[in-house]
Amino acid sequence: MAETQDQSFEWNEVADLFGIEEENPDLVEAERDRILERINSLTDRYGREYIIKKITLQTTH
């Protein structure tokens, strides 16, 4: 369980990876939670490094 928590992303990391402004009023808490849950689900399945590489490739192309 601790290993899963160590691999999970925090919202500030996700915001940084996607360039989301922290004070974005259009991004409600429920949407944040949904995004974070999906990313962490994929992280559990594929690993943290894979997700970072995938995000980087998506945002640079």
Coordinates of N, CA, C and O in Angstrom, one line a residue:
M1 N 0.8 -1.2 0.0 CA 0.0 0.0 0.0 C 0.9 1.3 0.0 O 0.6 2.2 -0.7
A2 N 1.9 1.3 0.8 CA 2.8 2.4 0.8 C 3.4 2.7 -0.5 O 3.6 3.8 -1.0
E3 N 3.7 1.6 -1.2 CA 4.3 1.7 -2.6 C 3.4 2.4 -3.5 O 3.8 3.3 -4.3
T4 N 2.1 2.1 -3.5 CA 1.1 2.7 -4.3 C 1.0 4.2 -4.0 O 1.0 5.0 -4.9
Q5 N 1.0 4.5 -2.7 CA 1.0 5.9 -2.3 C 2.2 6.7 -2.8 O 2.1 7.8 -3.2
D6 N 3.4 6.0 -2.8 CA 4.6 6.7 -3.2 C 4.6 6.9 -4.7 O 5.2 7.9 -5.2
Q7 N 3.9 6.1 -5.5 CA 3.8 6.3 -6.9 C 2.7 7.2 -7.3 O 2.7 7.7 -8.5
S8 N 1.7 7.5 -6.5 CA 0.6 8.4 -6.8 C 1.0 9.8 -7.0 O 2.0 10.3 -6.4
F9 N 0.3 10.5 -7.8 CA 0.5 11.9 -8.1 C -0.3 12.8 -7.1 O -1.4 12.4 -6.8
E10 N 0.2 13.9 -6.8 CA -0.5 14.9 -6.0 C -1.0 15.9 -7.0 O -0.5 16.0 -8.1
W11 N -2.1 16.7 -6.7 CA -2.6 17.6 -7.6 C -1.6 18.7 -8.1 O -1.6 19.0 -9.3
N12 N -0.7 19.2 -7.2 CA 0.2 20.2 -7.7 C 1.2 19.6 -8.7 O 1.6 20.4 -9.6
E13 N 1.5 18.3 -8.7 CA 2.3 17.7 -9.7 C 1.6 17.7 -11.1 O 2.1 18.0 -12.1
V14 N 0.3 17.3 -11.0 CA -0.5 17.2 -12.2 C -0.7 18.6 -12.8 O -0.5 18.7 -14.0
A15 N -0.9 19.5 -12.0 CA -1.1 20.9 -12.5 C 0.2 21.4 -13.2 O 0.1 22.0 -14.2
D16 N 1.3 21.0 -12.6 CA 2.6 21.4 -13.1 C 2.9 20.7 -14.5 O 3.3 21.3 -15.4
L17 N 2.6 19.4 -14.5 CA 2.8 18.7 -15.8 C 1.9 19.2 -16.9 O 2.4 19.2 -18.1
F18 N 0.7 19.6 -16.6 CA -0.2 20.0 -17.7 C -0.2 21.5 -17.8 O -0.9 22.1 -18.7
G19 N 0.5 22.3 -17.0 CA 0.5 23.7 -17.1 C -0.8 24.3 -16.6 O -1.3 25.4 -17.1
I20 N -1.5 23.7 -15.6 CA -2.8 24.2 -15.1 C -2.5 25.2 -14.0 O -1.7 24.9 -13.1
E21 N -3.1 26.4 -14.1 CA -2.9 27.4 -13.1 C -3.6 27.0 -11.9 O -4.8 26.5 -11.9
E22 N -3.0 27.1 -10.7 CA -3.6 26.7 -9.4 C -4.8 27.5 -9.1 O -5.8 27.0 -8.5
E23 N -4.9 28.7 -9.5 CA -6.0 29.6 -9.2 C -7.1 29.6 -10.3 O -7.9 30.5 -10.4
N24 N -7.1 28.6 -11.1 CA -8.1 28.5 -12.2 C -9.5 28.3 -11.7 O -9.8 27.3 -11.2
P25 N -10.3 29.3 -11.8 CA -11.7 29.2 -11.2 C -12.6 28.3 -11.9 O -13.6 27.8 -11.4
D26 N -12.2 28.0 -13.2 CA -13.1 27.1 -14.0 C -12.9 25.6 -13.6 O -13.7 24.8 -14.0
L27 N -11.9 25.3 -12.9 CA -11.6 23.9 -12.5 C -12.1 23.6 -11.1 O -11.5 24.0 -10.1
V28 N -13.3 23.1 -11.0 CA -13.9 22.8 -9.8 C -13.3 21.6 -9.1 O -12.6 20.8 -9.7
E29 N -13.5 21.5 -7.8 CA -12.8 20.4 -7.0 C -13.2 19.1 -7.5 O -12.4 18.2 -7.6
A30 N -14.5 18.8 -7.9 CA -14.9 17.5 -8.4 C -14.1 17.1 -9.6 O -13.8 16.0 -9.8
E31 N -13.9 18.1 -10.5 CA -13.2 17.8 -11.7 C -11.7 17.5 -11.4 O -11.1 16.6 -12.0
R32 N -11.1 18.3 -10.5 CA -9.8 18.0 -10.0 C -9.7 16.5 -9.6 O -8.7 15.8 -9.9
D33 N -10.6 16.1 -8.7 CA -10.6 14.8 -8.1 C -10.7 13.7 -9.2 O -10.0 12.7 -9.2
R34 N -11.6 14.0 -10.2 CA -11.8 13.0 -11.3 C -10.5 12.9 -12.1 O -10.1 11.8 -12.4
I35 N -9.8 14.0 -12.4 CA -8.6 14.0 -13.2 C -7.5 13.2 -12.4 O -6.8 12.4 -12.9
L36 N -7.4 13.6 -11.1 CA -6.3 13.0 -10.3 C -6.6 11.5 -10.1 O -5.7 10.7 -10.2
E37 N -7.8 11.1 -10.0 CA -8.2 9.7 -9.8 C -7.8 8.9 -11.1 O -7.2 7.8 -11.0
R38 N -8.1 9.5 -12.2 CA -7.8 8.8 -13.5 C -6.3 8.6 -13.7 O -5.8 7.6 -14.1
I39 N -5.6 9.7 -13.4 CA -4.1 9.6 -13.6 C -3.5 8.6 -12.6 O -2.6 7.8 -13.0
N40 N -4.0 8.6 -11.4 CA -3.4 7.7 -10.4 C -3.8 6.2 -10.7 O -3.0 5.3 -10.5
S41 N -5.0 6.0 -11.3 CA -5.3 4.7 -11.7 C -4.4 4.2 -12.8 O -3.9 3.0 -12.8
L42 N -4.1 5.1 -13.8 CA -3.2 4.7 -14.8 C -1.8 4.5 -14.3 O -1.0 3.6 -14.7
T43 N -1.4 5.3 -13.3 CA -0.1 5.2 -12.7 C 0.0 3.8 -12.0 O 1.1 3.2 -12.1
D44 N -1.0 3.4 -11.3 CA -1.0 2.1 -10.7 C -0.8 1.0 -11.7 O -0.1 0.0 -11.4
R45 N -1.4 1.1 -12.8 CA -1.3 0.1 -13.9 C 0.0 0.1 -14.6 O 0.6 -0.9 -14.9
Y46 N 0.5 1.3 -15.0 CA 1.7 1.4 -15.9 C 2.9 1.9 -15.3 O 4.0 1.8 -15.9
G47 N 2.8 2.6 -14.1 CA 4.0 3.1 -13.5 C 4.1 4.6 -13.7 O 3.7 5.2 -14.7
R48 N 4.7 5.3 -12.7 CA 4.9 6.7 -12.7 C 5.7 7.3 -13.9 O 5.3 8.3 -14.5
E49 N 6.8 6.6 -14.2 CA 7.6 7.1 -15.3 C 6.9 7.1 -16.6 O 7.1 8.0 -17.4
Y50 N 6.2 6.0 -16.8 CA 5.4 5.9 -18.1 C 4.4 7.0 -18.2 O 4.3 7.6 -19.3
I51 N 3.7 7.3 -17.2 CA 2.7 8.4 -17.2 C 3.4 9.7 -17.5 O 2.9 10.5 -18.3
I52 N 4.5 10.0 -16.8 CA 5.2 11.3 -17.1 C 5.6 11.4 -18.5 O 5.4 12.4 -19.2
K53 N 6.2 10.3 -19.1 CA 6.6 10.3 -20.5 C 5.4 10.5 -21.4 O 5.5 11.3 -22.4
K54 N 4.3 9.8 -21.1 CA 3.1 9.9 -21.9 C 2.5 11.4 -21.9 O 2.2 11.9 -22.9
I55 N 2.5 12.0 -20.7 CA 2.0 13.3 -20.6 C 2.9 14.3 -21.4 O 2.5 15.2 -22.1
T56 N 4.2 14.1 -21.2 CA 5.2 15.0 -21.9 C 5.0 14.9 -23.4 O 5.0 15.9 -24.1
L57 N 4.9 13.7 -23.9 CA 4.7 13.5 -25.4 C 3.4 14.1 -25.8 O 3.4 14.8 -26.9
Q58 N 2.3 14.0 -25.1 CA 1.0 14.6 -25.5 C 1.1 16.1 -25.5 O 0.4 16.7 -26.3
T59 N 1.8 16.7 -24.5 CA 1.7 18.2 -24.4 C 2.8 18.8 -25.3 O 2.7 20.0 -25.5
T60 N 3.7 18.1 -25.9 CA 4.7 18.7 -26.8 C 4.4 18.5 -28.2 O 5.0 19.0 -29.1
H61 N 3.4 17.7 -28.6 CA 3.0 17.5 -30.0 C 1.7 18.1 -30.3 O 0.9 18.4 -29.7

